[in-house]
């Protein structure tokens, strides 16, 4: 079994090296070649995902006493795969900038520094978006744990309170003294 896993590892290493090289070339290619390269990289990324699935199945068949080492390797390969996909997204953003400029007829009047700055800002926004998604997943997981363990994730404060007005000359004419008034507070917990 471990020989199958090692064979998959070698295939994965070769495939990821090819993908890395192609991702680096995408932004510098002419438009027709870029489209072909993007399609090729997408296909290779899918192959790499399938290899990871095969490797994961092999790890599950390995006896528990030797599974730890292979599980650590799998974790590393999955992180590498995530990095490749992120790099590919960034490469496609650079590609989309150039295609957009070509379609809009940008004749190169905008300075190269502005384009570089825009690309850096987009990359920064992507990083922040990923960071926000990770934080949201952690918060959701913490909330789920709190719910599962029976710990209240929020303090028990009522959103609505009943208030019975005091008897006064102002109230006697318009309302019965026993009529309750519902005071509603905005529910910030549901938003």
PDB file of C-alpha atoms in Angstrom:
ATOM      1  CA  UNK A   1       0.000   0.000   0.000  1.00  0.00           C
ATOM      2  CA  UNK A   2       2.705   2.495   0.882  1.00  0.00           C
ATOM      3  CA  UNK A   3       4.327   1.884  -2.537  1.00  0.00           C
ATOM      4  CA  UNK A   4       1.078   3.042  -4.186  1.00  0.00           C
ATOM      5  CA  UNK A   5       1.094   6.086  -1.953  1.00  0.00           C
ATOM      6  CA  UNK A   6       4.699   6.859  -2.849  1.00  0.00           C
ATOM      7  CA  UNK A   7       3.869   6.528  -6.542  1.00  0.00           C
ATOM      8  CA  UNK A   8       1.027   9.010  -6.099  1.00  0.00           C
ATOM      9  CA  UNK A   9       3.414  11.302  -4.226  1.00  0.00           C
ATOM     10  CA  UNK A  10       5.849  11.296  -7.131  1.00  0.00           C
ATOM     11  CA  UNK A  11       3.056  11.989  -9.619  1.00  0.00           C
ATOM     12  CA  UNK A  12       1.771  14.801  -7.415  1.00  0.00           C
ATOM     13  CA  UNK A  13       5.239  16.367  -7.142  1.00  0.00           C
ATOM     14  CA  UNK A  14       5.753  16.314 -10.919  1.00  0.00           C
ATOM     15  CA  UNK A  15       2.272  17.683 -11.565  1.00  0.00           C
ATOM     16  CA  UNK A  16       2.566  20.515  -9.025  1.00  0.00           C
ATOM     17  CA  UNK A  17       5.950  21.514 -10.459  1.00  0.00           C
ATOM     18  CA  UNK A  18       4.403  21.743 -13.937  1.00  0.00           C
ATOM     19  CA  UNK A  19       1.441  23.732 -12.613  1.00  0.00           C
ATOM     20  CA  UNK A  20       3.733  26.164 -10.769  1.00  0.00           C
ATOM     21  CA  UNK A  21       5.742  26.823 -13.925  1.00  0.00           C
ATOM     22  CA  UNK A  22       2.630  27.400 -16.010  1.00  0.00           C
ATOM     23  CA  UNK A  23       1.026  29.690 -13.445  1.00  0.00           C
ATOM     24  CA  UNK A  24       4.119  31.902 -13.516  1.00  0.00           C
ATOM     25  CA  UNK A  25       3.903  32.192 -17.324  1.00  0.00           C
ATOM     26  CA  UNK A  26       0.171  32.981 -17.595  1.00  0.00           C
ATOM     27  CA  UNK A  27       0.320  36.794 -17.175  1.00  0.00           C
ATOM     28  CA  UNK A  28       3.069  37.209 -19.803  1.00  0.00           C
ATOM     29  CA  UNK A  29       1.533  35.200 -22.637  1.00  0.00           C
ATOM     30  CA  UNK A  30      -0.350  36.608 -25.662  1.00  0.00           C
ATOM     31  CA  UNK A  31      -4.162  36.435 -25.263  1.00  0.00           C
ATOM     32  CA  UNK A  32      -4.769  33.291 -27.339  1.00  0.00           C
ATOM     33  CA  UNK A  33      -2.029  31.350 -25.580  1.00  0.00           C
ATOM     34  CA  UNK A  34      -3.253  32.603 -22.202  1.00  0.00           C
ATOM     35  CA  UNK A  35      -6.684  31.099 -22.746  1.00  0.00           C
ATOM     36  CA  UNK A  36      -5.148  27.751 -23.646  1.00  0.00           C
ATOM     37  CA  UNK A  37      -2.754  27.899 -20.704  1.00  0.00           C
ATOM     38  CA  UNK A  38      -5.538  28.764 -18.237  1.00  0.00           C
ATOM     39  CA  UNK A  39      -7.631  25.833 -19.508  1.00  0.00           C
ATOM     40  CA  UNK A  40      -4.583  23.542 -19.274  1.00  0.00           C
ATOM     41  CA  UNK A  41      -3.788  24.637 -15.715  1.00  0.00           C
ATOM     42  CA  UNK A  42      -7.416  24.135 -14.669  1.00  0.00           C
ATOM     43  CA  UNK A  43      -7.289  20.600 -16.042  1.00  0.00           C
ATOM     44  CA  UNK A  44      -4.015  19.886 -14.233  1.00  0.00           C
ATOM     45  CA  UNK A  45      -5.375  21.289 -10.976  1.00  0.00           C
ATOM     46  CA  UNK A  46      -8.288  18.876 -11.287  1.00  0.00           C
ATOM     47  CA  UNK A  47      -5.826  16.016 -11.858  1.00  0.00           C
ATOM     48  CA  UNK A  48      -3.910  17.082  -8.749  1.00  0.00           C
ATOM     49  CA  UNK A  49      -7.144  17.084  -6.720  1.00  0.00           C
ATOM     50  CA  UNK A  50      -7.903  13.566  -7.940  1.00  0.00           C
ATOM     51  CA  UNK A  51      -4.397  12.439  -6.959  1.00  0.00           C
ATOM     52  CA  UNK A  52      -4.949  13.880  -3.478  1.00  0.00           C
ATOM     53  CA  UNK A  53      -8.189  11.930  -3.215  1.00  0.00           C
ATOM     54  CA  UNK A  54      -6.400   8.714  -4.230  1.00  0.00           C
ATOM     55  CA  UNK A  55      -3.644   9.397  -1.706  1.00  0.00           C
ATOM     56  CA  UNK A  56      -6.241  10.049   0.986  1.00  0.00           C
ATOM     57  CA  UNK A  57      -7.905   6.713   0.224  1.00  0.00           C
ATOM     58  CA  UNK A  58      -4.522   4.964   0.463  1.00  0.00           C
ATOM     59  CA  UNK A  59      -3.839   6.584   3.841  1.00  0.00           C
ATOM     60  CA  UNK A  60      -7.155   5.310   5.153  1.00  0.00           C
ATOM     61  CA  UNK A  61      -6.179   1.756   4.242  1.00  0.00           C
ATOM     62  CA  UNK A  62      -2.846   1.956   6.084  1.00  0.00           C
ATOM     63  CA  UNK A  63      -2.815   0.392   9.573  1.00  0.00           C
ATOM     64  CA  UNK A  64      -3.437   2.947  12.356  1.00  0.00           C
ATOM     65  CA  UNK A  65       0.023   2.569  13.931  1.00  0.00           C
ATOM     66  CA  UNK A  66       1.769   3.853  10.758  1.00  0.00           C
ATOM     67  CA  UNK A  67      -0.969   6.184   9.554  1.00  0.00           C
ATOM     68  CA  UNK A  68       0.291   9.277  11.452  1.00  0.00           C
ATOM     69  CA  UNK A  69       3.294   9.889   9.214  1.00  0.00           C
ATOM     70  CA  UNK A  70       1.168   9.635   6.072  1.00  0.00           C
ATOM     71  CA  UNK A  71      -1.535  11.862   7.541  1.00  0.00           C
ATOM     72  CA  UNK A  72       1.044  14.591   8.138  1.00  0.00           C
ATOM     73  CA  UNK A  73       2.221  14.299   4.551  1.00  0.00           C
ATOM     74  CA  UNK A  74      -1.368  14.556   3.324  1.00  0.00           C
ATOM     75  CA  UNK A  75      -1.914  17.699   5.363  1.00  0.00           C
ATOM     76  CA  UNK A  76       1.188  19.202   3.764  1.00  0.00           C
ATOM     77  CA  UNK A  77       0.055  18.244   0.260  1.00  0.00           C
ATOM     78  CA  UNK A  78      -3.383  19.755   0.845  1.00  0.00           C
ATOM     79  CA  UNK A  79      -1.783  23.012   1.989  1.00  0.00           C
ATOM     80  CA  UNK A  80       0.401  22.997  -1.119  1.00  0.00           C
ATOM     81  CA  UNK A  81      -2.698  22.454  -3.251  1.00  0.00           C
ATOM     82  CA  UNK A  82      -4.440  25.389  -1.588  1.00  0.00           C
ATOM     83  CA  UNK A  83      -1.419  27.596  -2.266  1.00  0.00           C
ATOM     84  CA  UNK A  84      -1.391  26.552  -5.930  1.00  0.00           C
ATOM     85  CA  UNK A  85      -5.071  27.408  -6.291  1.00  0.00           C
ATOM     86  CA  UNK A  86      -4.525  30.815  -4.659  1.00  0.00           C
ATOM     87  CA  UNK A  87      -1.554  31.533  -6.943  1.00  0.00           C
ATOM     88  CA  UNK A  88      -3.636  30.521  -9.934  1.00  0.00           C
ATOM     89  CA  UNK A  89      -6.430  32.912  -8.892  1.00  0.00           C
ATOM     90  CA  UNK A  90      -3.920  35.743  -8.610  1.00  0.00           C
ATOM     91  CA  UNK A  91      -2.442  34.845 -11.980  1.00  0.00           C
ATOM     92  CA  UNK A  92      -5.909  34.944 -13.527  1.00  0.00           C
ATOM     93  CA  UNK A  93      -6.548  38.370 -11.987  1.00  0.00           C
ATOM     94  CA  UNK A  94      -3.450  39.696 -13.724  1.00  0.00           C
ATOM     95  CA  UNK A  95      -4.703  37.994 -16.863  1.00  0.00           C
ATOM     96  CA  UNK A  96      -8.148  39.579 -16.516  1.00  0.00           C
ATOM     97  CA  UNK A  97      -6.582  43.051 -16.069  1.00  0.00           C
ATOM     98  CA  UNK A  98      -4.796  42.720 -19.377  1.00  0.00           C
ATOM     99  CA  UNK A  99      -7.847  41.339 -21.183  1.00  0.00           C
ATOM    100  CA  UNK A 100     -10.000  44.140 -19.769  1.00  0.00           C
ATOM    101  CA  UNK A 101      -7.520  46.750 -20.975  1.00  0.00           C
ATOM    102  CA  UNK A 102      -7.429  45.116 -24.382  1.00  0.00           C
ATOM    103  CA  UNK A 103     -11.241  45.014 -24.655  1.00  0.00           C
ATOM    104  CA  UNK A 104     -11.656  48.599 -23.472  1.00  0.00           C
ATOM    105  CA  UNK A 105      -9.055  49.787 -25.940  1.00  0.00           C
ATOM    106  CA  UNK A 106      -6.626  51.035 -23.334  1.00  0.00           C
ATOM    107  CA  UNK A 107      -3.734  52.282 -25.432  1.00  0.00           C
ATOM    108  CA  UNK A 108      -1.189  52.154 -22.636  1.00  0.00           C
ATOM    109  CA  UNK A 109      -1.673  55.729 -21.394  1.00  0.00           C
ATOM    110  CA  UNK A 110      -2.045  54.507 -17.838  1.00  0.00           C
ATOM    111  CA  UNK A 111       1.288  54.177 -16.181  1.00  0.00           C
ATOM    112  CA  UNK A 112       2.784  50.803 -15.379  1.00  0.00           C
ATOM    113  CA  UNK A 113       3.051  51.850 -11.727  1.00  0.00           C
ATOM    114  CA  UNK A 114      -0.712  52.294 -11.513  1.00  0.00           C
ATOM    115  CA  UNK A 115      -1.271  48.814 -12.923  1.00  0.00           C
ATOM    116  CA  UNK A 116       1.193  47.328 -10.468  1.00  0.00           C
ATOM    117  CA  UNK A 117      -0.485  49.200  -7.617  1.00  0.00           C
ATOM    118  CA  UNK A 118      -3.918  47.934  -8.688  1.00  0.00           C
ATOM    119  CA  UNK A 119      -2.656  44.362  -8.837  1.00  0.00           C
ATOM    120  CA  UNK A 120      -1.104  44.669  -5.395  1.00  0.00           C
ATOM    121  CA  UNK A 121      -4.340  46.114  -4.008  1.00  0.00           C
ATOM    122  CA  UNK A 122      -6.349  43.272  -5.529  1.00  0.00           C
ATOM    123  CA  UNK A 123      -3.952  40.708  -4.100  1.00  0.00           C
ATOM    124  CA  UNK A 124      -4.228  42.431  -0.719  1.00  0.00           C
ATOM    125  CA  UNK A 125      -8.032  42.360  -0.950  1.00  0.00           C
ATOM    126  CA  UNK A 126      -7.931  38.659  -1.812  1.00  0.00           C
ATOM    127  CA  UNK A 127      -5.733  37.989   1.214  1.00  0.00           C
ATOM    128  CA  UNK A 128      -8.082  39.960   3.460  1.00  0.00           C
ATOM    129  CA  UNK A 129     -11.103  38.152   2.052  1.00  0.00           C
ATOM    130  CA  UNK A 130      -9.472  34.790   2.735  1.00  0.00           C
ATOM    131  CA  UNK A 131      -8.578  35.926   6.255  1.00  0.00           C
ATOM    132  CA  UNK A 132     -12.183  37.018   6.870  1.00  0.00           C
ATOM    133  CA  UNK A 133     -13.497  33.691   5.584  1.00  0.00           C
ATOM    134  CA  UNK A 134     -11.157  31.778   7.904  1.00  0.00           C
ATOM    135  CA  UNK A 135     -12.216  33.954  10.856  1.00  0.00           C
ATOM    136  CA  UNK A 136     -15.878  33.422  10.015  1.00  0.00           C
ATOM    137  CA  UNK A 137     -15.372  29.657   9.893  1.00  0.00           C
ATOM    138  CA  UNK A 138     -13.626  29.750  13.286  1.00  0.00           C
ATOM    139  CA  UNK A 139     -16.441  31.826  14.777  1.00  0.00           C
ATOM    140  CA  UNK A 140     -19.058  29.474  13.354  1.00  0.00           C
ATOM    141  CA  UNK A 141     -17.168  26.470  14.723  1.00  0.00           C
ATOM    142  CA  UNK A 142     -16.949  28.098  18.157  1.00  0.00           C
ATOM    143  CA  UNK A 143     -20.627  28.923  18.091  1.00  0.00           C
ATOM    144  CA  UNK A 144     -21.442  25.335  17.067  1.00  0.00           C
ATOM    145  CA  UNK A 145     -19.327  23.981  19.937  1.00  0.00           C
ATOM    146  CA  UNK A 146     -21.085  26.325  22.363  1.00  0.00           C
ATOM    147  CA  UNK A 147     -24.481  25.165  21.127  1.00  0.00           C
ATOM    148  CA  UNK A 148     -23.487  21.489  21.278  1.00  0.00           C
ATOM    149  CA  UNK A 149     -22.134  21.770  24.812  1.00  0.00           C
ATOM    150  CA  UNK A 150     -25.189  23.683  26.016  1.00  0.00           C
ATOM    151  CA  UNK A 151     -23.277  26.849  26.844  1.00  0.00           C
ATOM    152  CA  UNK A 152     -25.224  29.937  25.883  1.00  0.00           C
ATOM    153  CA  UNK A 153     -23.147  31.861  23.334  1.00  0.00           C
ATOM    154  CA  UNK A 154     -24.887  35.150  24.208  1.00  0.00           C
ATOM    155  CA  UNK A 155     -26.088  36.559  27.523  1.00  0.00           C
ATOM    156  CA  UNK A 156     -29.772  36.058  28.162  1.00  0.00           C
ATOM    157  CA  UNK A 157     -31.109  39.566  27.774  1.00  0.00           C
ATOM    158  CA  UNK A 158     -34.650  40.047  26.575  1.00  0.00           C
ATOM    159  CA  UNK A 159     -35.288  41.828  23.314  1.00  0.00           C
ATOM    160  CA  UNK A 160     -38.756  42.929  24.368  1.00  0.00           C
ATOM    161  CA  UNK A 161     -39.990  44.132  27.714  1.00  0.00           C
ATOM    162  CA  UNK A 162     -43.564  44.619  28.853  1.00  0.00           C
ATOM    163  CA  UNK A 163     -44.220  47.865  30.582  1.00  0.00           C
ATOM    164  CA  UNK A 164     -47.442  48.787  32.355  1.00  0.00           C
ATOM    165  CA  UNK A 165     -47.929  52.557  32.470  1.00  0.00           C
ATOM    166  CA  UNK A 166     -48.510  54.274  35.761  1.00  0.00           C
ATOM    167  CA  UNK A 167     -51.877  55.750  36.399  1.00  0.00           C
ATOM    168  CA  UNK A 168     -51.835  59.436  35.748  1.00  0.00           C
ATOM    169  CA  UNK A 169     -54.188  62.037  34.389  1.00  0.00           C
ATOM    170  CA  UNK A 170     -52.501  61.819  30.979  1.00  0.00           C
ATOM    171  CA  UNK A 171     -53.122  58.079  30.653  1.00  0.00           C
ATOM    172  CA  UNK A 172     -56.671  57.996  31.961  1.00  0.00           C
ATOM    173  CA  UNK A 173     -58.140  59.729  28.967  1.00  0.00           C
ATOM    174  CA  UNK A 174     -56.481  57.810  26.165  1.00  0.00           C
ATOM    175  CA  UNK A 175     -55.608  54.369  27.554  1.00  0.00           C
ATOM    176  CA  UNK A 176     -57.018  52.076  30.126  1.00  0.00           C
ATOM    177  CA  UNK A 177     -54.702  51.919  33.094  1.00  0.00           C
ATOM    178  CA  UNK A 178     -54.369  48.132  32.749  1.00  0.00           C
ATOM    179  CA  UNK A 179     -53.260  48.143  29.089  1.00  0.00           C
ATOM    180  CA  UNK A 180     -49.670  46.967  28.720  1.00  0.00           C
ATOM    181  CA  UNK A 181     -47.363  48.677  26.252  1.00  0.00           C
ATOM    182  CA  UNK A 182     -44.842  46.648  24.325  1.00  0.00           C
ATOM    183  CA  UNK A 183     -41.452  48.286  24.199  1.00  0.00           C
ATOM    184  CA  UNK A 184     -39.369  46.684  21.499  1.00  0.00           C
ATOM    185  CA  UNK A 185     -35.601  46.925  21.372  1.00  0.00           C
ATOM    186  CA  UNK A 186     -33.675  46.203  18.193  1.00  0.00           C
ATOM    187  CA  UNK A 187     -32.447  42.630  18.102  1.00  0.00           C
ATOM    188  CA  UNK A 188     -28.752  42.929  17.362  1.00  0.00           C
ATOM    189  CA  UNK A 189     -28.189  39.238  18.046  1.00  0.00           C
ATOM    190  CA  UNK A 190     -30.017  38.083  14.901  1.00  0.00           C
ATOM    191  CA  UNK A 191     -28.157  40.395  12.518  1.00  0.00           C
TER     192      UNK A 191
END
